[in-house]
Amino acid sequence: MHMKNYRRLILSFVLSFLVLLVPWEAIRSVEFSDRMVYLDYVYYQTNVIEYKDFDSYLSFFTGEWLWHYILLNVDSYISYESFFYLISLLTLSLMVFYLVRKHSLASSLLLINPLVLDLVLSQYRICLALCFVLLSIFVKHKYISIVLFICAMFIHSSIGLLLLIYFTMYWILRLFSDKKNIAIFSLMFLGLIVSWLLSGYVYAILSFLNDRRAEYDIDRVSSSASYLIFWFLNLLVILFFFLKRGRENISEEYGLSIISLSFISANIIFGGYSTRIIA
């Protein structure tokens, strides 16, 4: 790693540490509910590994075996509270490092918002998976990067879907590299298709895979139309300013933004859980 990146990484950890010193629960006058769910699981419930049969490679993936294995053993080394704090610190630090390296220090200030803070301070499983994904991006060795990404999928199975979306986006950007309007339409259509599939067929797919999320009530976690319209307007703004730039190529960041915001916008029609995608 270049010396400049070492300095950026140290700065990212320092800034993240300072952000986590803020008593966010006291400021918002309510605790992070998902954090309490995880604490209840590790202290008062039986670990999934102790009663679930992982009898196939698929069951290790859909059952997110690596996450439960880590929770089963980590308290031999540190407390669960300390472990969850380290996940928050590492996740936020890697996010800041990514933005500082790709853009600027000022861009990292965008991470200090309620959605990202809720993600970092309570959604520990997806945060740990995200850490592995970000590390796989930073690591230069191809095989280490692949191993890290596989680990992420065995912590949170949705990483597999995100990988499929990423490679589809990559294919679209290469196929229509000289046809920007078609590429943008294709990315928006991809977001719409994902929204339709996840809202209409997610239960059938998860039940077929014997995934625990097949029991989720999609209506209970769906976002309101008025909330989603705000993100639809964001999509229109991004498209307007990008199209004004003429023949500039679509970067992967733009591509993922278009897919994500198209997915969220389509949820106005199809329903679905948008909060994690927004974060």
XYZ file of C-alpha atoms in Angstrom:
279
model
C 0.000 0.000 0.000
C 1.253 3.473 -0.908
C 2.263 5.714 2.011
C -0.506 8.164 1.111
C -3.068 5.377 1.507
C -1.634 4.464 4.916
C -2.207 8.040 6.034
C -5.710 7.971 4.597
C -6.469 4.731 6.407
C -5.250 6.074 9.746
C -7.256 9.262 9.204
C -10.336 7.164 8.379
C -10.025 5.221 11.644
C -9.531 8.405 13.681
C -12.541 10.134 12.118
C -14.702 7.022 12.546
C -13.623 6.679 16.169
C -14.663 10.291 16.811
C -18.036 9.765 15.120
C -18.714 6.701 17.281
C -17.919 8.681 20.437
C -21.096 10.689 19.847
C -24.029 9.326 21.946
C -26.314 8.849 18.965
C -28.961 6.913 20.908
C -29.265 9.768 23.413
C -29.497 12.323 20.597
C -32.301 10.466 18.852
C -33.924 9.548 22.207
C -34.443 5.940 21.186
C -32.187 2.913 21.165
C -31.156 1.080 18.021
C -33.704 -1.732 18.023
C -31.714 -4.107 15.815
C -28.731 -3.812 18.137
C -30.943 -5.086 20.946
C -32.097 -7.960 18.731
C -28.493 -9.074 18.234
C -27.699 -8.759 21.950
C -30.801 -10.770 22.786
C -29.706 -13.454 20.329
C -26.176 -13.868 21.688
C -27.153 -13.746 25.366
C -30.569 -15.382 25.600
C -31.186 -17.497 22.509
C -29.703 -20.729 21.221
C -27.174 -20.292 18.444
C -28.492 -21.567 15.112
C -25.508 -23.892 14.669
C -26.540 -25.838 17.769
C -29.860 -26.979 16.349
C -29.861 -26.448 12.561
C -28.568 -29.132 10.209
C -26.113 -27.718 7.688
C -26.213 -30.756 5.409
C -25.346 -29.142 2.065
C -23.214 -26.385 0.622
C -26.402 -24.431 -0.107
C -27.521 -24.620 3.524
C -24.208 -23.060 4.647
C -24.956 -20.176 2.273
C -28.664 -19.636 2.992
C -28.174 -20.279 6.718
C -25.316 -17.759 6.848
C -23.232 -20.271 8.769
C -20.095 -18.161 9.126
C -21.943 -15.397 11.011
C -23.378 -17.818 13.553
C -20.048 -19.623 13.881
C -18.292 -16.352 14.686
C -20.914 -15.447 17.299
C -20.639 -18.902 18.830
C -16.908 -18.509 19.436
C -16.013 -14.820 19.610
C -16.938 -14.406 23.286
C -13.977 -16.630 24.165
C -11.764 -13.700 23.188
C -13.742 -10.483 23.683
C -17.187 -9.479 24.907
C -20.040 -9.304 22.444
C -20.397 -5.562 23.056
C -16.735 -5.032 22.164
C -17.067 -7.245 19.100
C -20.084 -5.317 17.829
C -18.283 -2.033 18.458
C -15.297 -3.236 16.423
C -17.628 -4.142 13.565
C -19.083 -0.619 13.648
C -15.635 0.976 13.777
C -14.192 -1.164 10.992
C -17.226 -0.708 8.731
C -17.333 3.058 9.070
C -13.552 3.321 8.707
C -13.523 1.336 5.476
C -16.414 3.403 4.111
C -14.570 6.624 4.901
C -11.345 5.235 3.434
C -13.112 4.263 0.215
C -14.583 7.746 -0.228
C -11.388 9.567 0.728
C -9.363 7.430 -1.683
C -11.838 7.692 -4.570
C -13.043 11.263 -4.057
C -12.180 13.546 -1.136
C -12.278 13.880 2.621
C -15.298 16.160 2.334
C -17.289 13.408 0.598
C -16.992 11.212 3.699
C -19.163 13.713 5.601
C -22.114 12.334 3.611
C -21.838 9.178 5.718
C -22.976 11.054 8.827
C -26.682 10.614 8.214
C -29.411 8.642 10.041
C -29.535 5.790 7.519
C -25.813 5.026 7.536
C -25.545 5.500 11.304
C -28.393 3.044 11.863
C -26.705 0.616 9.493
C -23.304 0.885 11.171
C -24.515 0.941 14.766
C -27.101 -1.823 14.642
C -26.964 -3.927 11.460
C -23.880 -5.854 12.511
C -24.281 -8.870 10.242
C -24.533 -6.973 6.988
C -21.822 -4.591 8.239
C -19.381 -7.441 8.792
C -20.217 -8.783 5.330
C -19.664 -5.300 3.930
C -16.251 -5.188 5.620
C -15.217 -8.336 3.772
C -16.539 -6.904 0.488
C -14.627 -3.637 0.918
C -11.476 -5.493 1.904
C -11.839 -7.653 -1.211
C -11.879 -4.423 -3.245
C -8.785 -3.005 -1.547
C -6.728 -6.205 -1.676
C -4.652 -6.510 -4.835
C -4.233 -10.295 -4.740
C -7.018 -11.870 -6.836
C -7.385 -15.125 -4.878
C -7.416 -13.415 -1.476
C -10.067 -11.067 -2.842
C -12.199 -14.043 -3.960
C -11.886 -15.730 -0.542
C -12.941 -12.512 1.219
C -15.983 -12.178 -1.032
C -16.989 -15.804 -0.423
C -16.705 -15.201 3.329
C -19.017 -12.207 2.928
C -21.649 -14.387 1.239
C -21.550 -16.903 4.120
C -22.137 -14.050 6.564
C -24.999 -12.406 4.654
C -26.496 -14.304 1.730
C -27.776 -11.125 0.040
C -24.158 -10.462 -0.990
C -24.687 -13.145 -3.629
C -27.522 -11.120 -5.151
C -25.429 -7.955 -5.037
C -22.611 -9.771 -6.826
C -25.021 -10.898 -9.559
C -26.307 -7.325 -9.945
C -22.750 -5.990 -10.111
C -21.661 -8.377 -12.863
C -24.860 -7.656 -14.827
C -24.123 -3.930 -14.536
C -20.510 -4.534 -15.598
C -21.723 -6.435 -18.679
C -24.215 -3.669 -19.567
C -21.583 -0.934 -19.280
C -19.188 -2.851 -21.520
C -21.845 -3.873 -24.055
C -23.206 -0.328 -24.448
C -20.004 1.621 -23.772
C -20.627 3.831 -26.815
C -24.428 4.024 -26.381
C -24.936 5.892 -23.129
C -28.714 6.340 -23.384
C -29.254 2.618 -23.972
C -26.910 1.797 -21.080
C -28.840 4.091 -18.707
C -32.172 2.625 -19.795
C -30.803 -0.915 -19.305
C -29.542 -0.083 -15.792
C -32.908 1.422 -14.846
C -34.685 -1.622 -16.277
C -32.420 -3.884 -14.221
C -33.411 -2.018 -11.049
C -37.088 -2.357 -11.980
C -36.763 -6.104 -12.631
C -34.997 -6.675 -9.284
C -37.744 -4.739 -7.471
C -40.436 -6.774 -9.223
C -38.763 -10.089 -8.449
C -38.077 -9.276 -4.802
C -41.581 -7.969 -4.160
C -43.547 -10.605 -6.038
C -41.461 -13.753 -5.851
C -39.127 -13.298 -2.886
C -41.146 -15.603 -0.628
C -41.189 -18.394 -3.219
C -37.447 -18.044 -3.845
C -36.541 -17.946 -0.144
C -38.846 -20.850 0.686
C -37.280 -22.909 -2.093
C -33.837 -22.135 -0.638
C -35.119 -22.831 2.889
C -34.003 -19.343 3.903
C -35.118 -17.933 7.274
C -36.221 -14.644 5.638
C -39.116 -16.488 3.968
C -41.033 -15.753 7.183
C -40.583 -11.957 6.963
C -43.666 -9.762 6.576
C -42.791 -7.640 3.554
C -45.672 -5.227 4.188
C -44.405 -4.493 7.687
C -40.950 -3.432 6.484
C -41.996 -1.680 3.265
C -41.317 2.046 3.022
C -44.087 4.581 2.389
C -44.667 6.018 -1.081
C -44.015 9.581 0.115
C -40.625 8.486 1.473
C -39.700 6.683 -1.753
C -40.724 9.610 -3.959
C -37.844 11.601 -2.475
C -35.392 9.007 -3.806
C -37.179 8.937 -7.157
C -36.517 12.679 -7.404
C -32.863 11.976 -6.590
C -32.788 9.582 -9.540
C -34.183 12.263 -11.846
C -31.578 14.772 -10.643
C -28.712 12.313 -11.206
C -29.977 11.474 -14.699
C -30.448 15.156 -15.589
C -26.945 16.236 -14.596
C -25.305 13.161 -16.063
C -27.013 13.503 -19.434
C -25.919 17.152 -19.541
C -22.291 16.003 -19.499
C -22.505 14.752 -23.052
C -20.503 11.666 -24.007
C -18.852 11.014 -20.644
C -18.625 7.300 -19.859
C -20.781 5.868 -17.085
C -18.633 4.935 -14.079
C -19.421 1.927 -11.903
C -20.440 4.285 -9.076
C -22.965 6.005 -11.351
C -24.162 2.633 -12.608
C -24.795 1.287 -9.125
C -26.524 4.540 -8.126
C -28.862 4.325 -11.122
C -29.713 0.672 -10.385
C -30.258 1.302 -6.667
C -32.414 4.394 -7.142
C -34.391 2.687 -9.929
C -34.996 -0.266 -7.604
C -36.145 2.063 -4.821
C -38.342 4.077 -7.188
C -39.980 0.902 -8.545
C -40.851 -0.062 -4.972
C -43.409 2.754 -5.061
C -45.373 0.426 -7.345
C -44.254 -3.034 -6.260
C -43.587 -2.477 -2.552
C -40.516 -3.908 -0.855
C -37.853 -3.049 1.689
C -35.733 -0.135 0.483
C -33.997 1.169 3.611
C -30.896 -1.058 3.439
C -30.428 -0.337 -0.270
C -30.681 3.406 0.386
C -28.070 3.189 3.167
